[in-house]
Every structure is written in structure tokens, then in C-alpha cells.
Amino acid sequence: MTPSDRAGSPADTPRLFDTLRGEVVPFEVGSDVSIYTCGITPYQSTHVGHATTFITYDLLSRRLVDQGRRVRLVRNITDVDDDILRVAREREVNYLDLAAGEMARFDADLDALGLMPAWREPRATSAIPEIRKFIGLILDRGHAYQAEGSVYFDSTSLPEFGELSRLDDDAMLGLSAQRGGRPDDPAKRNPLDFVLWQRSLPGEPAWTSRWGFGRPGWHIECSTLCRREFDTATVDLHGGGVDLVYPHHEAERAQSIACCGAPLARHWMHQAMVHYDGAKMSKSLGNLVFLNDLLAHHEACTVRLALMATHYRTSWEWTPQRLTDAHDRLDRWRTAGPGSAALEPVRAALDDDLDVPTALALIDEAADAGRGVSEAAGLLGVLVS
């Protein structure tokens, strides 16, 4: 059977949990797969939470390529938003210079971990004309309004708003307040409305628009980049960390339906959170374990194995013991030598909602029996020979 024959055959159809439908369903795609994952806001080094998320989509991509499919993965760069502007002011550097330096480190970290390169990695600032056009279409179709030099999406205008996260208004308001949504903004008609174009404050970057000088809101950047890079209204899969379900992905989905009259994605996939010291690993809390620190003291394959040991939909706590366990596992696999043992069972495990823990256990079993596992390990992006 040739790769083109394999691609899309029922036996090779992966099953993945879909956030919108709330269940594991067939991920039905053809020979060309479009995946959009939310990237980083480059004002700080890559941390373990970031890396775990991107490894998950790398594993999915590897299995799809293994099936003979072409994967086009776009991972955006949010190089203008409140956070990067704040840090640039604190460091007294230009926000684009800050972004360039952190993106170079980010790319080096992911390359060291063995991630396949993204098909495209566009910057938000590269899409200002397209963003303005996108916002104009939403306004023209009655789903947005202007107020005090900014443009807001009218969350009450779209019945689909809230379907992705399945949250009630109180829960959405709480998360909005935590995640920069500013529900108390007096210019809003409704606290759940979100900004599409915001008036720039003195000293902030600004672009001309028919609504005045300003800059894009966070959510509109991804919808626009996704549509521009793939030249389509609907992609096969949109993903990121589970903390992006609301408000970011909820807002993306709503504004894309409002603009294009079509769903942004056929499938929504989200990575669970990584915790450290009893709380979600995040920049705001400062409880971060940086990837470049780990790579400075441990082999990249060891770090990769440590980060993929838990199923992508299960939250977990970072501890140094993970590295010890991963190092021991890698030694056992390498001792077993080259070979294709466990390859087919590992493929089946990946097709079952990307069940990496089962795949790891299958390779362990084969290696402990003295059977070579290099091909199965390679499918997971781990080099053992």
C-alpha cells in the first residue's frame, strides 16, 4: 500500500477528543491536513508548559505524516499585545526587538527538542491590513460596534457564543477578568463583549484605521492569520492550551463565524495544564521551569520523554523525578538497539486519542524483552540509535 493509498483510509483515521463536541470522535481528514496552533507571546523564555503543548501537536503531526498525509501546521507569534508592550517598557527596549530575541530562543529550544518545523510562523504585526479588513466585515454584518475609538465584538449578536467553552455568564466573566478581558470596561455594551481594535495609548504602537489610530485586539489576530495563511475560512484543527478555550478560542470562533459565516475549525483540541508548586505553571504566577535551563543539563531526548509522559488531556505536576524516569527509559530503549518492535501497536495507541502513555509502555515492554524499538521511538520523535 502506498502512502497515498493509506491516507484517509478508515483503518488509519485517528480518534481525538473534540472540545466543541465534548467527546472522542474520528478526526476525519484527507491527504492534506491544516492545523493552526496558538503560539507564544515572545517576551519571556519558553517554559515547560509551552513545550508540552507544542510536543503534543508535534506527535499528532508525526503520526499524520507517518500515514502519508501532508501536514501544514501554522503557529502564530503574538508580537503585539498588552504583555509584550509592558515588558518592553520595563526593559526599555523596542517591543519588536524583544520579540525577535525571544523568538530566536524559542525556535532554538523547539528545534533542540526535535519538533518538526512549523509550515508557517506568522507574526501578528504582519497582518495589520488583513486584520482591518476582517474587522470591517464584522462591523458591516452587524456583529460589532465602535465606542471611544475602539471596536468591540457584540457577544449578544451571535447565538453560538459560549458553545465552545460551555460556561455560564458568571464563569465567563470570572475568566475574562483573570485573562485580560476587562469586563468592567465602561465602553462596552455588555461585559462579555471583547475588543477587536483598541485605541493605542501614548507611546504604544499604532496603525491607522477608519476607526482611528490603534492596534489589534488579541483574539482577532489569530482568526485573521489562520484565514490568511490557509486561504480558507475553515481549517481541519485548531488547538492550544486548555487555558485558551475561554476567552481566546471562544472569541476566535465567534468572530470568525460572524465574518465568514463558517466555522473556524472542524475540530478543536486542547492540551491540559502543567502545574508546579501546586499551581498552574504561568508567567503571571512566576512559577516557571524554563526549557533552556533543562536543555543545558539534560539530553534533549530525555527532556522530550519527560514532557510527553502524561496524556495530553490530563493535568500534571512538574517534578525533577520526571527527568530521572525519562533518563532510565531512554537507556533501556537504547540498550535494546535498532528494530521495528512495537511499531504497529504504537501507531494504534496514537490513533486512540493520542494515547502516548500507552505507546511508551508498549515500547518499554518490547525493549525490556530485548527487541529493538528504534522505529517506534522515532515515531515519537525520540532518537535511540
XYZ file of C-alpha atoms in Angstrom:
385
model
C 0.000 0.000 0.000
C 1.442 3.387 -0.977
C 1.299 6.447 1.300
C -1.387 7.997 -0.904
C -3.454 4.823 -0.566
C -3.046 4.836 3.219
C -4.007 8.462 3.758
C -7.641 8.798 4.700
C -8.412 5.082 4.868
C -10.850 4.189 7.708
C -8.277 1.979 9.447
C -5.937 4.965 9.684
C -8.480 7.519 10.886
C -7.265 8.853 14.253
C -9.746 9.486 17.026
C -9.307 12.683 19.039
C -11.255 14.434 21.756
C -13.100 17.403 20.268
C -13.624 20.234 22.740
C -16.723 21.575 21.000
C -18.495 18.204 20.865
C -17.188 17.091 24.237
C -16.238 13.577 23.157
C -13.656 11.500 21.334
C -14.586 11.434 17.648
C -12.919 10.412 14.368
C -10.530 13.059 13.103
C -11.592 12.735 9.512
C -9.126 14.415 7.185
C -7.806 13.875 3.689
C -4.272 13.743 2.387
C -3.638 17.427 3.202
C -4.195 18.437 6.844
C -4.388 22.035 8.067
C -3.566 22.662 11.749
C -3.442 26.031 13.488
C -1.991 26.205 16.988
C -1.695 29.325 19.089
C 1.944 30.181 19.618
C 3.629 32.339 22.217
C 3.760 35.995 23.101
C 7.555 36.362 22.927
C 8.559 38.334 25.974
C 9.997 35.520 28.115
C 11.817 32.221 27.626
C 9.960 29.059 26.680
C 8.700 27.188 29.721
C 7.712 23.567 30.273
C 4.006 24.327 29.797
C 4.661 25.774 26.343
C 6.899 22.899 25.347
C 4.424 20.236 26.453
C 1.705 21.794 24.322
C 3.841 22.014 21.215
C 5.143 18.463 21.655
C 1.526 17.240 21.660
C 0.828 18.795 18.267
C 4.178 17.548 17.010
C 3.213 13.984 17.971
C -0.100 14.327 16.167
C 1.670 15.738 13.113
C 4.230 12.923 13.123
C 1.523 10.287 13.128
C -0.348 12.023 10.308
C 2.849 12.226 8.253
C 3.510 8.581 9.083
C 0.148 7.814 7.485
C 1.261 9.507 4.288
C -0.527 12.791 4.803
C 0.877 16.263 4.265
C 0.602 18.397 7.405
C 0.568 22.173 7.209
C 0.935 23.475 10.754
C 0.739 27.197 11.367
C 1.867 28.551 14.738
C 1.396 32.279 15.204
C 3.551 34.813 17.022
C 1.671 37.399 19.088
C 4.245 40.153 18.768
C 1.964 42.999 19.828
C -0.292 42.882 22.883
C -0.512 44.300 26.393
C 2.011 41.890 27.918
C 4.829 42.326 25.420
C 4.403 46.109 25.451
C 4.536 46.155 29.255
C 7.735 44.082 29.400
C 9.350 46.122 26.617
C 8.690 49.289 28.628
C 10.133 47.693 31.763
C 13.305 46.658 29.910
C 13.454 49.914 27.927
C 13.667 48.122 24.576
C 11.598 48.200 21.421
C 8.817 45.620 21.584
C 9.807 44.164 18.188
C 13.427 43.774 19.293
C 12.201 41.994 22.412
C 10.057 39.682 20.274
C 12.901 38.925 17.862
C 15.285 37.878 20.620
C 12.779 35.657 22.394
C 11.595 34.071 19.141
C 15.166 33.118 18.269
C 15.477 31.378 21.629
C 12.042 29.764 21.242
C 12.879 28.358 17.819
C 16.215 27.029 19.092
C 14.501 25.331 22.050
C 11.882 23.610 19.890
C 14.488 22.570 17.353
C 16.575 21.015 20.139
C 13.513 19.054 21.289
C 13.181 17.604 17.807
C 9.941 19.286 16.805
C 9.206 19.308 13.111
C 9.327 22.874 11.774
C 6.045 24.719 11.509
C 4.855 25.167 7.942
C 4.498 28.869 8.674
C 5.051 31.016 11.763
C 3.453 34.404 11.002
C 3.644 37.476 13.197
C 0.551 39.407 14.169
C 2.162 42.672 13.028
C 2.494 41.240 9.511
C -1.285 41.134 9.110
C -2.478 44.635 10.009
C -4.173 45.261 6.611
C -5.946 41.897 6.762
C -6.977 42.500 10.381
C -8.530 45.848 9.483
C -10.447 44.211 6.637
C -11.626 41.378 8.893
C -12.906 43.847 11.491
C -14.635 45.874 8.795
C -16.554 42.823 7.621
C -17.674 42.025 11.173
C -18.872 45.613 11.604
C -20.670 45.607 8.257
C -22.520 42.429 9.234
C -23.813 43.918 12.465
C -21.726 41.952 14.969
C -19.547 44.798 16.255
C -19.758 48.435 17.303
C -17.484 51.420 17.774
C -17.011 53.152 21.122
C -14.445 55.689 22.315
C -12.000 54.997 19.496
C -12.148 51.200 19.803
C -14.183 48.480 18.111
C -15.901 45.772 20.153
C -17.494 42.478 19.213
C -21.134 42.287 20.289
C -21.284 38.939 22.080
C -25.095 39.087 22.230
C -25.347 39.183 18.435
C -24.232 35.600 17.872
C -26.199 32.668 19.359
C -23.118 30.430 19.037
C -21.122 32.488 21.561
C -20.338 30.283 24.551
C -20.800 26.922 22.814
C -17.108 26.011 22.787
C -16.432 26.586 26.495
C -19.904 25.604 27.763
C -19.611 28.193 30.524
C -22.362 30.299 32.019
C -22.090 34.089 32.094
C -20.709 34.232 35.634
C -17.915 31.772 34.821
C -17.063 33.628 31.605
C -16.945 36.941 33.450
C -14.592 35.494 36.043
C -12.199 34.108 33.443
C -12.416 37.272 31.393
C -11.292 39.312 34.395
C -8.400 36.915 35.041
C -7.230 36.756 31.433
C -7.204 40.367 30.318
C -10.771 40.644 29.010
C -11.586 43.764 31.065
C -15.285 43.047 31.697
C -15.503 46.344 33.630
C -14.551 48.433 30.565
C -17.198 51.219 30.590
C -17.127 51.493 26.790
C -18.603 48.004 26.409
C -22.314 47.450 25.906
C -22.009 44.056 27.583
C -19.232 42.902 29.948
C -18.639 39.805 27.786
C -18.013 41.841 24.637
C -14.373 41.851 23.573
C -12.123 44.263 21.764
C -11.350 43.856 18.061
C -9.445 47.125 17.605
C -8.242 49.161 20.560
C -7.216 52.763 20.748
C -3.489 52.962 21.421
C -2.269 54.751 24.496
C 0.562 57.303 24.251
C 3.841 55.572 23.476
C 2.198 52.383 22.215
C 2.484 51.209 18.589
C -0.417 52.410 16.481
C -1.701 51.942 12.965
C -4.187 53.995 11.020
C -7.708 52.724 10.532
C -11.116 54.145 9.725
C -11.794 53.952 13.483
C -8.710 55.951 14.409
C -5.145 55.164 15.427
C -4.918 51.904 17.321
C -3.795 48.308 17.373
C -5.456 44.906 17.059
C -7.096 43.071 19.902
C -5.586 39.716 20.823
C -8.340 37.449 19.501
C -8.694 39.000 16.057
C -5.020 38.365 15.288
C -5.386 34.585 15.273
C -8.620 34.495 13.272
C -7.053 36.696 10.634
C -3.737 34.847 10.456
C -5.490 31.485 10.282
C -7.635 32.612 7.364
C -4.740 34.331 5.583
C -2.197 31.534 5.859
C -4.534 28.738 4.782
C -6.631 30.874 2.398
C -9.797 29.264 3.709
C -12.473 30.031 6.282
C -12.318 26.595 7.941
C -9.247 24.570 8.914
C -9.093 20.928 9.968
C -7.905 21.523 13.533
C -7.371 24.460 15.860
C -5.548 23.924 19.122
C -3.599 25.270 22.047
C -3.576 25.026 25.810
C -6.853 24.442 27.632
C -6.489 27.886 29.220
C -7.167 29.334 25.768
C -10.651 27.814 25.439
C -12.081 30.922 27.087
C -11.858 33.687 26.210
C -9.387 33.353 23.340
C -10.757 30.464 21.317
C -14.360 31.260 22.170
C -13.796 34.753 20.798
C -11.923 33.492 17.750
C -14.734 31.100 16.911
C -17.410 33.764 17.335
C -15.740 36.472 15.273
C -14.846 34.008 12.512
C -18.458 32.825 12.215
C -19.585 36.453 12.238
C -17.157 37.398 9.469
C -17.201 34.320 7.256
C -20.460 32.545 8.035
C -18.484 29.326 8.514
C -16.809 27.523 11.433
C -13.180 28.402 12.047
C -12.236 24.749 12.613
C -13.719 21.318 12.081
C -12.027 20.052 15.223
C -10.918 21.764 18.456
C -8.140 20.171 20.515
C -6.639 21.379 23.799
C -3.665 20.443 25.950
C -4.161 20.225 29.727
C -2.226 22.422 32.102
C 1.153 21.733 33.666
C 1.456 22.602 37.362
C 4.420 23.462 39.548
C 4.446 24.104 43.289
C 0.737 23.337 43.417
C -0.444 25.885 40.836
C -0.753 26.168 37.087
C 2.611 26.991 35.553
C 2.207 30.524 34.224
C 4.070 33.742 33.642
C 1.663 35.688 35.838
C 2.422 33.477 38.863
C 6.140 33.246 38.118
C 6.288 29.517 38.910
C 8.073 28.625 35.714
C 10.531 25.924 34.753
C 12.364 27.146 31.677
C 13.106 24.797 28.829
C 16.565 26.169 28.083
C 17.595 25.502 31.694
C 16.580 21.853 31.345
C 18.322 21.513 27.990
C 21.516 22.932 29.463
C 21.778 19.989 31.880
C 19.905 17.115 30.213
C 19.853 15.461 26.815
C 17.024 16.760 24.646
C 15.510 13.285 24.166
C 15.347 12.891 27.937
C 13.522 16.213 28.289
C 11.134 15.309 25.468
C 10.295 11.967 27.094
C 9.728 13.656 30.443
C 7.252 16.103 28.925
C 5.218 13.565 26.952
C 4.755 11.004 29.729
C 1.209 12.101 30.662
C -1.832 12.005 28.374
C -2.436 15.383 26.769
C -5.878 15.783 28.393
C -4.599 15.149 31.922
C -3.052 17.910 34.040
C 0.188 17.020 35.800
C 2.748 18.366 38.232
C 6.323 19.012 37.185
C 8.953 17.365 39.395
C 12.647 16.572 38.754
C 11.769 12.873 39.141
C 10.280 13.034 35.651
C 13.752 13.596 34.232
C 15.189 10.688 36.193
C 12.444 8.385 34.942
C 12.876 9.612 31.369
C 16.648 9.089 31.503
C 16.190 5.499 32.697
C 13.588 4.849 29.997
C 15.861 6.207 27.261
C 18.740 4.000 28.444
C 16.542 0.897 28.261
C 15.352 1.748 24.777
C 18.898 2.337 23.559
C 20.126 -0.876 25.106
C 17.517 -2.756 23.068
C 19.058 -1.410 19.856
C 17.536 -0.808 16.414
C 14.381 -2.518 15.193
C 10.670 -2.151 14.481
C 9.263 -3.866 17.571
C 6.040 -2.293 18.918
C 5.676 -0.015 15.876
C 2.174 -1.120 14.869
C 0.802 -1.142 18.443
C 2.286 2.316 18.983
C 0.568 3.554 15.832
C -2.709 2.195 17.158
C -2.169 3.893 20.529
C -1.530 7.259 18.870
C -4.690 6.841 16.814
C -6.625 6.307 20.055
C -6.856 9.942 21.186
C -3.079 10.328 21.044
C -2.538 7.849 23.884
C 1.174 8.456 24.379
C 1.408 6.843 27.847
C 0.225 3.553 26.354
C 2.669 3.976 23.459
C 5.525 4.489 25.927
C 4.523 1.392 27.887
C 4.413 -0.677 24.694
C 7.917 0.404 23.774
C 9.101 -0.285 27.332
C 7.738 -3.822 27.134
C 9.422 -4.539 23.822
C 12.741 -3.020 24.936
C 12.722 -4.953 28.210
C 12.267 -8.131 26.154
C 15.407 -7.231 24.188
C 13.595 -6.284 20.987
C 14.812 -3.251 19.031
C 12.478 -0.247 19.288
C 14.193 2.465 17.258
C 11.363 2.852 14.730
C 8.619 3.082 17.333
C 10.700 5.552 19.352
C 11.381 7.553 16.206
C 7.644 7.895 15.598
C 7.521 9.690 18.948
C 10.411 11.936 17.927
C 12.942 10.140 20.151
C 16.264 9.046 18.655
C 17.684 5.880 20.179
C 20.277 4.873 17.602
